[in-house]
PDB file of C-alpha atoms in Angstrom:
ATOM      1  CA  UNK E   1      90.508 116.185 139.784  1.00 33.00           C
ATOM      2  CA  UNK E   2      86.810 116.240 139.708  1.00 37.00           C
ATOM      3  CA  UNK E   3      84.871 118.789 137.852  1.00 40.00           C
ATOM      4  CA  UNK E   4      81.594 119.759 139.353  1.00 41.00           C
ATOM      5  CA  UNK E   5      78.671 119.556 136.962  1.00 43.00           C
ATOM      6  CA  UNK E   6      78.019 122.956 135.458  1.00 43.00           C
ATOM      7  CA  UNK E   7      74.454 123.010 136.363  1.00 43.00           C
ATOM      8  CA  UNK E   8      75.193 123.038 140.027  1.00 48.00           C
ATOM      9  CA  UNK E   9      76.897 125.364 142.638  1.00 51.00           C
ATOM     10  CA  UNK E  10      79.260 122.695 143.867  1.00 51.00           C
ATOM     11  CA  UNK E  11      82.132 123.763 145.781  1.00 55.00           C
ATOM     12  CA  UNK E  12      85.132 121.370 145.839  1.00 56.00           C
ATOM     13  CA  UNK E  13      87.366 120.963 148.915  1.00 57.00           C
ATOM     14  CA  UNK E  14      90.775 120.241 147.739  1.00 60.00           C
ATOM     15  CA  UNK E  15      93.357 118.641 149.871  1.00 60.00           C
ATOM     16  CA  UNK E  16      97.105 119.130 149.462  1.00 67.00           C
ATOM     17  CA  UNK E  17      99.416 116.357 148.594  1.00 69.00           C
ATOM     18  CA  UNK E  18      99.777 114.052 152.093  1.00 68.00           C
ATOM     19  CA  UNK E  19      96.612 115.742 153.429  1.00 70.00           C
ATOM     20  CA  UNK E  20      94.825 112.454 153.681  1.00 77.00           C
ATOM     21  CA  UNK E  21      96.483 108.897 154.217  1.00 82.00           C
ATOM     22  CA  UNK E  22      94.594 105.927 153.022  1.00 84.00           C
ATOM     23  CA  UNK E  23      95.131 102.341 154.255  1.00 87.00           C
ATOM     24  CA  UNK E  24      93.457  99.101 153.438  1.00 87.00           C
ATOM     25  CA  UNK E  25      93.551  98.050 157.078  1.00 87.00           C
ATOM     26  CA  UNK E  26      95.126  98.971 160.447  1.00 88.00           C
ATOM     27  CA  UNK E  27      97.475  96.254 159.865  1.00 88.00           C
ATOM     28  CA  UNK E  28      98.451  97.832 156.621  1.00 91.00           C
ATOM     29  CA  UNK E  29      98.854 101.380 158.189  1.00 90.00           C
ATOM     30  CA  UNK E  30     100.947 100.067 161.017  1.00 88.00           C
ATOM     31  CA  UNK E  31     103.282  98.137 158.530  1.00 90.00           C
ATOM     32  CA  UNK E  32     103.315 101.331 156.604  1.00 91.00           C
ATOM     33  CA  UNK E  33     104.773 103.427 159.403  1.00 89.00           C
ATOM     34  CA  UNK E  34     101.546 105.284 160.295  1.00 89.00           C
ATOM     35  CA  UNK E  35     101.744 107.312 163.621  1.00 89.00           C
ATOM     36  CA  UNK E  36      99.417 106.435 166.530  1.00 92.00           C
ATOM     37  CA  UNK E  37      96.386 108.654 166.690  1.00 93.00           C
ATOM     38  CA  UNK E  38      94.744 110.201 169.608  1.00 94.00           C
ATOM     39  CA  UNK E  39      91.193 109.916 168.032  1.00 95.00           C
ATOM     40  CA  UNK E  40      89.752 107.374 165.837  1.00 95.00           C
ATOM     41  CA  UNK E  41      86.378 108.617 164.526  1.00 95.00           C
ATOM     42  CA  UNK E  42      84.228 105.663 163.362  1.00 95.00           C
ATOM     43  CA  UNK E  43      82.512 106.207 160.034  1.00 91.00           C
ATOM     44  CA  UNK E  44      80.918 102.783 159.673  1.00 91.00           C
ATOM     45  CA  UNK E  45      77.381 101.339 160.100  1.00 91.00           C
ATOM     46  CA  UNK E  46      76.249 100.561 163.520  1.00 92.00           C
ATOM     47  CA  UNK E  47      76.383  96.900 163.103  1.00 92.00           C
ATOM     48  CA  UNK E  48      79.888  97.258 162.247  1.00 95.00           C
ATOM     49  CA  UNK E  49      80.990  99.425 165.248  1.00 96.00           C
ATOM     50  CA  UNK E  50      82.285  96.487 167.456  1.00 97.00           C
ATOM     51  CA  UNK E  51      84.360  95.099 164.617  1.00 96.00           C
ATOM     52  CA  UNK E  52      85.769  98.610 163.668  1.00 95.00           C
ATOM     53  CA  UNK E  53      86.548  99.772 166.992  1.00 96.00           C
ATOM     54  CA  UNK E  54      88.492  96.362 167.808  1.00 96.00           C
ATOM     55  CA  UNK E  55      90.501  96.678 164.474  1.00 94.00           C
ATOM     56  CA  UNK E  56      91.506 100.288 165.061  1.00 95.00           C
ATOM     57  CA  UNK E  57      92.750  99.945 168.854  1.00 95.00           C
ATOM     58  CA  UNK E  58      96.297  98.880 167.905  1.00 94.00           C
ATOM     59  CA  UNK E  59      96.405 102.481 166.067  1.00 94.00           C
ATOM     60  CA  UNK E  60      95.404 104.585 169.312  1.00 95.00           C
ATOM     61  CA  UNK E  61      98.135 105.987 171.428  1.00 93.00           C
ATOM     62  CA  UNK E  62      98.914 104.488 174.568  1.00 91.00           C
ATOM     63  CA  UNK E  63      97.014 105.750 177.588  1.00 81.00           C
ATOM     64  CA  UNK E  64      93.399 106.367 178.492  1.00 74.00           C
ATOM     65  CA  UNK E  65      93.025 109.841 176.651  1.00 89.00           C
ATOM     66  CA  UNK E  66      93.311 108.321 173.336  1.00 94.00           C
ATOM     67  CA  UNK E  67      89.926 106.852 172.264  1.00 96.00           C
ATOM     68  CA  UNK E  68      87.411 105.891 169.416  1.00 97.00           C
ATOM     69  CA  UNK E  69      84.589 108.427 168.734  1.00 97.00           C
ATOM     70  CA  UNK E  70      81.140 107.090 167.528  1.00 97.00           C
ATOM     71  CA  UNK E  71      78.910 108.804 165.009  1.00 95.00           C
ATOM     72  CA  UNK E  72      76.285 106.323 164.339  1.00 94.00           C
ATOM     73  CA  UNK E  73      72.599 106.556 164.356  1.00 93.00           C
ATOM     74  CA  UNK E  74      70.518 104.753 166.951  1.00 95.00           C
ATOM     75  CA  UNK E  75      71.688 104.466 170.632  1.00 96.00           C
ATOM     76  CA  UNK E  76      73.849 101.211 170.575  1.00 95.00           C
ATOM     77  CA  UNK E  77      77.008 102.490 169.037  1.00 96.00           C
ATOM     78  CA  UNK E  78      78.847 103.637 172.416  1.00 97.00           C
ATOM     79  CA  UNK E  79      78.003 100.272 173.942  1.00 96.00           C
ATOM     80  CA  UNK E  80      79.261  98.399 171.025  1.00 96.00           C
ATOM     81  CA  UNK E  81      82.449 100.342 171.239  1.00 97.00           C
ATOM     82  CA  UNK E  82      82.675 100.101 174.963  1.00 96.00           C
ATOM     83  CA  UNK E  83      82.575  96.228 174.682  1.00 96.00           C
ATOM     84  CA  UNK E  84      85.376  96.273 172.081  1.00 97.00           C
ATOM     85  CA  UNK E  85      87.858  98.597 173.677  1.00 95.00           C
ATOM     86  CA  UNK E  86      86.655  99.301 177.152  1.00 94.00           C
ATOM     87  CA  UNK E  87      84.600 102.332 178.630  1.00 95.00           C
ATOM     88  CA  UNK E  88      87.631 104.592 179.271  1.00 94.00           C
ATOM     89  CA  UNK E  89      88.303 104.583 175.363  1.00 95.00           C
ATOM     90  CA  UNK E  90      85.256 105.978 174.098  1.00 96.00           C
ATOM     91  CA  UNK E  91      83.564 109.204 173.322  1.00 97.00           C
ATOM     92  CA  UNK E  92      80.111 109.225 172.027  1.00 96.00           C
ATOM     93  CA  UNK E  93      79.210 111.315 169.147  1.00 94.00           C
ATOM     94  CA  UNK E  94      76.188 112.377 166.769  1.00 94.00           C
ATOM     95  CA  UNK E  95      76.466 113.709 163.301  1.00 90.00           C
ATOM     96  CA  UNK E  96      73.590 115.501 161.697  1.00 83.00           C
ATOM     97  CA  UNK E  97      74.375 116.233 157.913  1.00 79.00           C
ATOM     98  CA  UNK E  98      72.283 116.254 154.846  1.00 72.00           C
ATOM     99  CA  UNK E  99      74.736 114.608 152.337  1.00 71.00           C
ATOM    100  CA  UNK E 100      74.802 112.097 149.483  1.00 67.00           C
ATOM    101  CA  UNK E 101      77.130 110.582 147.019  1.00 67.00           C
ATOM    102  CA  UNK E 102      76.833 112.720 143.777  1.00 71.00           C
ATOM    103  CA  UNK E 103      79.176 110.391 141.942  1.00 75.00           C
ATOM    104  CA  UNK E 104      82.318 108.386 142.813  1.00 75.00           C
ATOM    105  CA  UNK E 105      84.603 110.460 144.777  1.00 71.00           C
ATOM    106  CA  UNK E 106      82.149 113.621 145.081  1.00 75.00           C
ATOM    107  CA  UNK E 107      80.076 114.124 148.095  1.00 73.00           C
ATOM    108  CA  UNK E 108      77.510 116.846 148.160  1.00 73.00           C
ATOM    109  CA  UNK E 109      76.156 118.210 151.401  1.00 71.00           C
ATOM    110  CA  UNK E 110      74.037 120.971 152.661  1.00 61.00           C
ATOM    111  CA  UNK E 111      76.768 122.743 154.670  1.00 53.00           C
ATOM    112  CA  UNK E 112      74.471 124.804 156.837  1.00 59.00           C
ATOM    113  CA  UNK E 113      72.841 121.883 158.482  1.00 63.00           C
ATOM    114  CA  UNK E 114      76.022 119.798 159.463  1.00 78.00           C
ATOM    115  CA  UNK E 115      76.940 119.433 162.962  1.00 86.00           C
ATOM    116  CA  UNK E 116      78.977 116.974 164.980  1.00 91.00           C
ATOM    117  CA  UNK E 117      78.528 116.757 168.633  1.00 94.00           C
ATOM    118  CA  UNK E 118      80.560 114.416 171.052  1.00 95.00           C
ATOM    119  CA  UNK E 119      81.381 113.816 174.619  1.00 96.00           C
ATOM    120  CA  UNK E 120      82.020 111.357 177.516  1.00 97.00           C
ATOM    121  CA  UNK E 121      79.425 108.721 177.729  1.00 97.00           C
ATOM    122  CA  UNK E 122      80.899 106.195 180.384  1.00 96.00           C
ATOM    123  CA  UNK E 123      82.535 106.607 183.794  1.00 93.00           C
ATOM    124  CA  UNK E 124      85.441 104.466 184.629  1.00 86.00           C
ATOM    125  CA  UNK E 125      83.149 101.583 185.812  1.00 89.00           C
ATOM    126  CA  UNK E 126      81.442 101.433 182.322  1.00 91.00           C
ATOM    127  CA  UNK E 127      78.010 103.005 183.747  1.00 94.00           C
ATOM    128  CA  UNK E 128      76.293 105.637 181.382  1.00 95.00           C
ATOM    129  CA  UNK E 129      77.180 109.269 182.551  1.00 95.00           C
ATOM    130  CA  UNK E 130      74.193 111.661 182.915  1.00 93.00           C
ATOM    131  CA  UNK E 131      74.282 115.214 181.668  1.00 91.00           C
ATOM    132  CA  UNK E 132      77.504 116.926 180.050  1.00 90.00           C
ATOM    133  CA  UNK E 133      80.851 115.815 181.603  1.00 91.00           C
ATOM    134  CA  UNK E 134      83.361 117.835 180.541  1.00 88.00           C
ATOM    135  CA  UNK E 135      86.839 116.256 179.786  1.00 93.00           C
ATOM    136  CA  UNK E 136      90.440 117.418 178.487  1.00 94.00           C
ATOM    137  CA  UNK E 137      90.137 114.977 175.707  1.00 95.00           C
ATOM    138  CA  UNK E 138      86.767 116.104 174.387  1.00 95.00           C
ATOM    139  CA  UNK E 139      87.754 119.752 174.779  1.00 95.00           C
ATOM    140  CA  UNK E 140      90.721 118.843 172.718  1.00 94.00           C
ATOM    141  CA  UNK E 141      89.091 117.220 170.096  1.00 94.00           C
ATOM    142  CA  UNK E 142      86.864 120.167 169.535  1.00 93.00           C
ATOM    143  CA  UNK E 143      89.576 122.460 169.497  1.00 92.00           C
ATOM    144  CA  UNK E 144      91.477 120.373 166.753  1.00 90.00           C
ATOM    145  CA  UNK E 145      88.158 120.276 164.539  1.00 89.00           C
ATOM    146  CA  UNK E 146      87.509 123.972 165.151  1.00 87.00           C
ATOM    147  CA  UNK E 147      90.332 124.690 162.747  1.00 83.00           C
ATOM    148  CA  UNK E 148      88.632 122.462 160.007  1.00 79.00           C
ATOM    149  CA  UNK E 149      86.905 124.684 157.252  1.00 72.00           C
ATOM    150  CA  UNK E 150      83.228 124.289 157.617  1.00 70.00           C
ATOM    151  CA  UNK E 151      83.249 123.093 161.130  1.00 73.00           C
ATOM    152  CA  UNK E 152      79.718 124.568 162.304  1.00 75.00           C
ATOM    153  CA  UNK E 153      79.580 126.771 165.518  1.00 76.00           C
ATOM    154  CA  UNK E 154      77.069 124.318 166.872  1.00 79.00           C
ATOM    155  CA  UNK E 155      79.424 121.436 166.680  1.00 87.00           C
ATOM    156  CA  UNK E 156      81.934 120.365 169.377  1.00 89.00           C
ATOM    157  CA  UNK E 157      81.361 119.086 172.874  1.00 92.00           C
ATOM    158  CA  UNK E 158      77.655 118.429 173.448  1.00 93.00           C
ATOM    159  CA  UNK E 159      76.466 121.191 175.863  1.00 92.00           C
ATOM    160  CA  UNK E 160      73.616 118.759 176.762  1.00 94.00           C
ATOM    161  CA  UNK E 161      75.619 115.700 177.162  1.00 95.00           C
ATOM    162  CA  UNK E 162      76.474 113.166 174.570  1.00 96.00           C
ATOM    163  CA  UNK E 163      73.924 110.752 175.736  1.00 97.00           C
ATOM    164  CA  UNK E 164      71.133 113.485 175.448  1.00 97.00           C
ATOM    165  CA  UNK E 165      72.325 114.586 171.855  1.00 96.00           C
ATOM    166  CA  UNK E 166      72.373 110.782 170.926  1.00 97.00           C
ATOM    167  CA  UNK E 167      68.913 110.285 172.365  1.00 97.00           C
ATOM    168  CA  UNK E 168      67.510 113.285 170.832  1.00 97.00           C
ATOM    169  CA  UNK E 169      68.848 112.375 167.194  1.00 96.00           C
ATOM    170  CA  UNK E 170      67.267 108.884 167.835  1.00 97.00           C
ATOM    171  CA  UNK E 171      63.897 110.419 168.001  1.00 98.00           C
ATOM    172  CA  UNK E 172      64.275 111.035 164.291  1.00 96.00           C
ATOM    173  CA  UNK E 173      66.374 108.692 162.977  1.00 95.00           C
ATOM    174  CA  UNK E 174      65.106 105.725 164.599  1.00 97.00           C
ATOM    175  CA  UNK E 175      61.790 106.473 163.221  1.00 98.00           C
ATOM    176  CA  UNK E 176      62.208 108.124 159.803  1.00 97.00           C
ATOM    177  CA  UNK E 177      64.371 105.476 158.362  1.00 96.00           C
ATOM    178  CA  UNK E 178      62.195 102.412 159.329  1.00 97.00           C
ATOM    179  CA  UNK E 179      58.814 104.174 158.945  1.00 98.00           C
ATOM    180  CA  UNK E 180      60.046 105.449 155.479  1.00 97.00           C
ATOM    181  CA  UNK E 181      61.125 101.919 154.479  1.00 97.00           C
ATOM    182  CA  UNK E 182      57.588 100.757 155.438  1.00 97.00           C
ATOM    183  CA  UNK E 183      55.786 103.618 153.471  1.00 97.00           C
ATOM    184  CA  UNK E 184      58.263 103.588 150.636  1.00 96.00           C
ATOM    185  CA  UNK E 185      58.023 107.372 150.875  1.00 95.00           C
ATOM    186  CA  UNK E 186      60.308 110.474 151.469  1.00 94.00           C
ATOM    187  CA  UNK E 187      60.410 112.684 154.566  1.00 95.00           C
ATOM    188  CA  UNK E 188      57.946 115.265 152.982  1.00 94.00           C
ATOM    189  CA  UNK E 189      55.190 112.561 152.711  1.00 96.00           C
ATOM    190  CA  UNK E 190      55.946 111.023 155.995  1.00 97.00           C
ATOM    191  CA  UNK E 191      55.449 114.597 157.657  1.00 97.00           C
ATOM    192  CA  UNK E 192      52.737 115.974 155.151  1.00 96.00           C
ATOM    193  CA  UNK E 193      50.008 113.070 155.155  1.00 97.00           C
ATOM    194  CA  UNK E 194      48.307 113.441 158.446  1.00 98.00           C
ATOM    195  CA  UNK E 195      47.669 109.732 159.095  1.00 98.00           C
ATOM    196  CA  UNK E 196      51.145 108.909 158.116  1.00 98.00           C
ATOM    197  CA  UNK E 197      52.464 111.785 160.348  1.00 98.00           C
ATOM    198  CA  UNK E 198      50.609 110.447 163.372  1.00 98.00           C
ATOM    199  CA  UNK E 199      52.309 107.066 163.290  1.00 98.00           C
ATOM    200  CA  UNK E 200      55.502 108.790 162.891  1.00 98.00           C
ATOM    201  CA  UNK E 201      54.839 110.841 166.043  1.00 98.00           C
ATOM    202  CA  UNK E 202      53.862 107.786 167.758  1.00 98.00           C
ATOM    203  CA  UNK E 203      57.020 106.053 166.965  1.00 98.00           C
ATOM    204  CA  UNK E 204      59.087 109.260 167.954  1.00 98.00           C
ATOM    205  CA  UNK E 205      57.074 109.242 171.465  1.00 98.00           C
ATOM    206  CA  UNK E 206      58.063 105.684 172.138  1.00 98.00           C
ATOM    207  CA  UNK E 207      61.968 106.659 171.687  1.00 98.00           C
ATOM    208  CA  UNK E 208      61.466 109.937 173.687  1.00 98.00           C
ATOM    209  CA  UNK E 209      59.720 107.946 176.594  1.00 98.00           C
ATOM    210  CA  UNK E 210      62.642 105.362 176.613  1.00 98.00           C
ATOM    211  CA  UNK E 211      65.179 108.179 176.666  1.00 98.00           C
ATOM    212  CA  UNK E 212      63.206 109.889 179.624  1.00 98.00           C
ATOM    213  CA  UNK E 213      63.284 106.615 181.579  1.00 98.00           C
ATOM    214  CA  UNK E 214      66.928 106.087 180.815  1.00 97.00           C
ATOM    215  CA  UNK E 215      67.626 109.401 182.351  1.00 96.00           C
ATOM    216  CA  UNK E 216      68.846 111.364 179.063  1.00 97.00           C
ATOM    217  CA  UNK E 217      65.765 113.041 177.783  1.00 97.00           C
ATOM    218  CA  UNK E 218      63.286 115.541 179.531  1.00 96.00           C
ATOM    219  CA  UNK E 219      59.699 115.582 179.064  1.00 97.00           C
ATOM    220  CA  UNK E 220      58.905 113.153 176.024  1.00 98.00           C
ATOM    221  CA  UNK E 221      55.987 115.180 174.199  1.00 98.00           C
ATOM    222  CA  UNK E 222      58.024 118.448 174.154  1.00 97.00           C
ATOM    223  CA  UNK E 223      61.015 116.622 172.814  1.00 97.00           C
ATOM    224  CA  UNK E 224      58.934 115.038 169.953  1.00 98.00           C
ATOM    225  CA  UNK E 225      57.256 118.403 169.323  1.00 98.00           C
ATOM    226  CA  UNK E 226      60.876 120.172 168.937  1.00 97.00           C
ATOM    227  CA  UNK E 227      62.194 117.283 166.678  1.00 97.00           C
ATOM    228  CA  UNK E 228      58.992 117.450 164.379  1.00 97.00           C
ATOM    229  CA  UNK E 229      59.598 121.128 164.047  1.00 96.00           C
ATOM    230  CA  UNK E 230      63.101 120.628 163.092  1.00 92.00           C
ATOM    231  CA  UNK E 231      62.139 118.161 160.660  1.00 94.00           C
ATOM    232  CA  UNK E 232      59.350 120.442 159.158  1.00 95.00           C
ATOM    233  CA  UNK E 233      61.898 123.110 158.527  1.00 91.00           C
ATOM    234  CA  UNK E 234      64.378 120.601 156.765  1.00 86.00           C
ATOM    235  CA  UNK E 235      61.886 119.500 154.283  1.00 89.00           C
ATOM    236  CA  UNK E 236      61.227 122.865 153.446  1.00 88.00           C
ATOM    237  CA  UNK E 237      64.635 123.755 152.815  1.00 81.00           C
ATOM    238  CA  UNK E 238      65.789 120.423 151.177  1.00 78.00           C
ATOM    239  CA  UNK E 239      65.275 119.114 147.838  1.00 75.00           C
ATOM    240  CA  UNK E 240      62.044 116.974 147.238  1.00 81.00           C
ATOM    241  CA  UNK E 241      62.305 113.343 147.742  1.00 86.00           C
ATOM    242  CA  UNK E 242      64.903 113.436 150.985  1.00 87.00           C
ATOM    243  CA  UNK E 243      65.155 110.154 152.498  1.00 89.00           C
ATOM    244  CA  UNK E 244      67.195 108.206 155.395  1.00 90.00           C
ATOM    245  CA  UNK E 245      69.739 105.908 154.379  1.00 87.00           C
ATOM    246  CA  UNK E 246      67.855 102.832 156.163  1.00 93.00           C
ATOM    247  CA  UNK E 247      64.641 103.499 153.880  1.00 93.00           C
ATOM    248  CA  UNK E 248      66.905 103.204 150.928  1.00 90.00           C
ATOM    249  CA  UNK E 249      68.861 100.250 151.830  1.00 92.00           C
ATOM    250  CA  UNK E 250      65.404  98.262 152.680  1.00 95.00           C
ATOM    251  CA  UNK E 251      63.956  99.486 149.137  1.00 93.00           C
ATOM    252  CA  UNK E 252      67.040  98.607 147.357  1.00 91.00           C
ATOM    253  CA  UNK E 253      67.202  95.173 148.832  1.00 93.00           C
ATOM    254  CA  UNK E 254      70.404  95.708 150.877  1.00 92.00           C
ATOM    255  CA  UNK E 255      71.186  95.186 154.618  1.00 93.00           C
ATOM    256  CA  UNK E 256      69.829  97.820 156.717  1.00 94.00           C
ATOM    257  CA  UNK E 257      70.069  99.099 160.190  1.00 95.00           C
ATOM    258  CA  UNK E 258      66.567  98.145 161.254  1.00 96.00           C
ATOM    259  CA  UNK E 259      67.816  95.952 164.005  1.00 96.00           C
ATOM    260  CA  UNK E 260      69.892  99.120 165.378  1.00 96.00           C
ATOM    261  CA  UNK E 261      66.832 101.481 164.920  1.00 97.00           C
ATOM    262  CA  UNK E 262      63.295  99.927 165.492  1.00 96.00           C
ATOM    263  CA  UNK E 263      65.033  96.676 166.844  1.00 96.00           C
ATOM    264  CA  UNK E 264      66.972  98.631 169.416  1.00 96.00           C
ATOM    265  CA  UNK E 265      63.813 100.543 170.582  1.00 97.00           C
ATOM    266  CA  UNK E 266      61.971  97.387 171.140  1.00 97.00           C
ATOM    267  CA  UNK E 267      64.907  96.265 173.156  1.00 96.00           C
ATOM    268  CA  UNK E 268      65.203  99.472 175.159  1.00 97.00           C
ATOM    269  CA  UNK E 269      61.599  99.279 175.895  1.00 97.00           C
ATOM    270  CA  UNK E 270      61.872  95.769 177.252  1.00 97.00           C
ATOM    271  CA  UNK E 271      64.868  96.596 179.397  1.00 96.00           C
ATOM    272  CA  UNK E 272      63.387  99.844 180.665  1.00 97.00           C
ATOM    273  CA  UNK E 273      59.705  98.627 180.953  1.00 97.00           C
ATOM    274  CA  UNK E 274      58.512 100.930 178.245  1.00 98.00           C
ATOM    275  CA  UNK E 275      55.834  99.476 175.819  1.00 98.00           C
ATOM    276  CA  UNK E 276      56.944 100.074 172.190  1.00 98.00           C
ATOM    277  CA  UNK E 277      54.170  98.539 170.157  1.00 98.00           C
ATOM    278  CA  UNK E 278      54.736 100.854 167.128  1.00 98.00           C
ATOM    279  CA  UNK E 279      58.376  99.970 166.729  1.00 98.00           C
ATOM    280  CA  UNK E 280      57.469  96.240 167.352  1.00 98.00           C
ATOM    281  CA  UNK E 281      55.029  96.351 164.448  1.00 98.00           C
ATOM    282  CA  UNK E 282      57.529  98.403 162.130  1.00 98.00           C
ATOM    283  CA  UNK E 283      60.496  95.888 162.912  1.00 98.00           C
ATOM    284  CA  UNK E 284      58.178  92.807 162.320  1.00 98.00           C
ATOM    285  CA  UNK E 285      57.131  94.362 159.022  1.00 97.00           C
ATOM    286  CA  UNK E 286      60.449  94.785 157.788  1.00 98.00           C
ATOM    287  CA  UNK E 287      61.964  91.291 158.984  1.00 97.00           C
ATOM    288  CA  UNK E 288      61.203  89.233 155.897  1.00 97.00           C
ATOM    289  CA  UNK E 289      63.018  91.721 153.710  1.00 95.00           C
ATOM    290  CA  UNK E 290      65.889  92.199 155.849  1.00 96.00           C
ATOM    291  CA  UNK E 291      66.314  88.424 156.314  1.00 97.00           C
ATOM    292  CA  UNK E 292      65.940  88.105 152.695  1.00 95.00           C
ATOM    293  CA  UNK E 293      68.660  90.868 151.907  1.00 94.00           C
ATOM    294  CA  UNK E 294      71.126  88.883 154.292  1.00 94.00           C
ATOM    295  CA  UNK E 295      70.636  85.896 152.664  1.00 95.00           C
ATOM    296  CA  UNK E 296      69.081  84.299 155.846  1.00 96.00           C
ATOM    297  CA  UNK E 297      65.594  83.554 154.529  1.00 95.00           C
ATOM    298  CA  UNK E 298      65.469  83.896 150.797  1.00 93.00           C
ATOM    299  CA  UNK E 299      62.047  83.993 148.979  1.00 93.00           C
ATOM    300  CA  UNK E 300      60.468  85.055 145.711  1.00 93.00           C
ATOM    301  CA  UNK E 301      57.229  86.861 145.028  1.00 92.00           C
ATOM    302  CA  UNK E 302      54.913  85.105 142.444  1.00 90.00           C
ATOM    303  CA  UNK E 303      53.269  87.619 139.827  1.00 90.00           C
ATOM    304  CA  UNK E 304      56.153  90.079 140.593  1.00 88.00           C
ATOM    305  CA  UNK E 305      58.596  90.504 137.780  1.00 87.00           C
ATOM    306  CA  UNK E 306      61.950  89.600 139.073  1.00 83.00           C
ATOM    307  CA  UNK E 307      60.213  88.082 142.183  1.00 84.00           C
ATOM    308  CA  UNK E 308      62.079  90.582 144.500  1.00 86.00           C
ATOM    309  CA  UNK E 309      60.098  92.730 147.079  1.00 87.00           C
ATOM    310  CA  UNK E 310      62.540  95.530 146.491  1.00 84.00           C
ATOM    311  CA  UNK E 311      63.428  97.697 143.317  1.00 78.00           C
ATOM    312  CA  UNK E 312      66.490  97.993 141.425  1.00 70.00           C
ATOM    313  CA  UNK E 313      68.133 101.660 141.373  1.00 57.00           C
ATOM    314  CA  UNK E 314      66.853 103.204 138.327  1.00 49.00           C
ATOM    315  CA  UNK E 315      68.247 106.707 138.579  1.00 43.00           C
ATOM    316  CA  UNK E 316      71.976 107.962 138.808  1.00 44.00           C
ATOM    317  CA  UNK E 317      73.121 108.120 142.273  1.00 42.00           C
ATOM    318  CA  UNK E 318      73.395 111.816 142.181  1.00 41.00           C
ATOM    319  CA  UNK E 319      69.746 112.208 141.897  1.00 44.00           C
ATOM    320  CA  UNK E 320      69.005 109.992 145.004  1.00 44.00           C
ATOM    321  CA  UNK E 321      69.256 112.165 148.102  1.00 43.00           C
ATOM    322  CA  UNK E 322      70.706 110.798 151.189  1.00 46.00           C
ATOM    323  CA  UNK E 323      70.288 112.111 154.836  1.00 44.00           C
ATOM    324  CA  UNK E 324      71.998 111.188 158.024  1.00 48.00           C
ATOM    325  CA  UNK E 325      70.048 113.950 159.986  1.00 45.00           C
TER     326      UNK E 325
END
């Protein structure tokens, strides 16, 4: 059992024996006699969704009511899952949670801000649905999760529709992570420095316009204002130094989601006829480090100790805030 540090007010959630079954793979789960599931909630990075959905499909109950549920940042996860298991076996979801790994096996989170919304994202032909489409399976998942301790009242079937919830979150997360990586700065600095905030606002506006043209968001300027207002409240309530995982991944020299965030907005802009010059610039600025992190285009910087453009972790993991908001 883990003992929380004395200096914190951590409340541990203890599970009874057998409360969790862990397997190395779906193949291992099936060989061990694991029962088929109605819902497989994908807790992987966006670029891993297709592989994860394909891998977990054999564990789904027969029939179209069983499905995978996406939770990732950006707007591409439902499509990746659809391509893997078909449109009828996908629910699209979005998680907003301020959490980080305090130490191995111990996750700290600000429970009051955590939500999980989901809903139908495709019709039977694979086309995106508009608005909130109620379904038995989405309602059933919401009912099951409502019995979980800490399940927020705002969680459940997305009342505005899954796509609207996904695009609304994208206004924040497709911008905070990549722009934070460029600036090497936490949210309070991105929002608090006027010049830096203006660029962030322009990045957000490009996302909101794309979402509007796609038919999932309303008036872009109002959508951006609402998101900025939420973020302003977040940084006032959160500990100083809060960052997005994409920013940290780039700063620490790891593979990141820039292709699924700013890259996805550049691609969406091309397909929707929406100019996205700010996301194009941010993506271009981060590409050298991303290719280096993936081992595709290695380089060293002369005159820089170690030759690397990123920094090595110099503080305990528990001191490194992580937000998926």
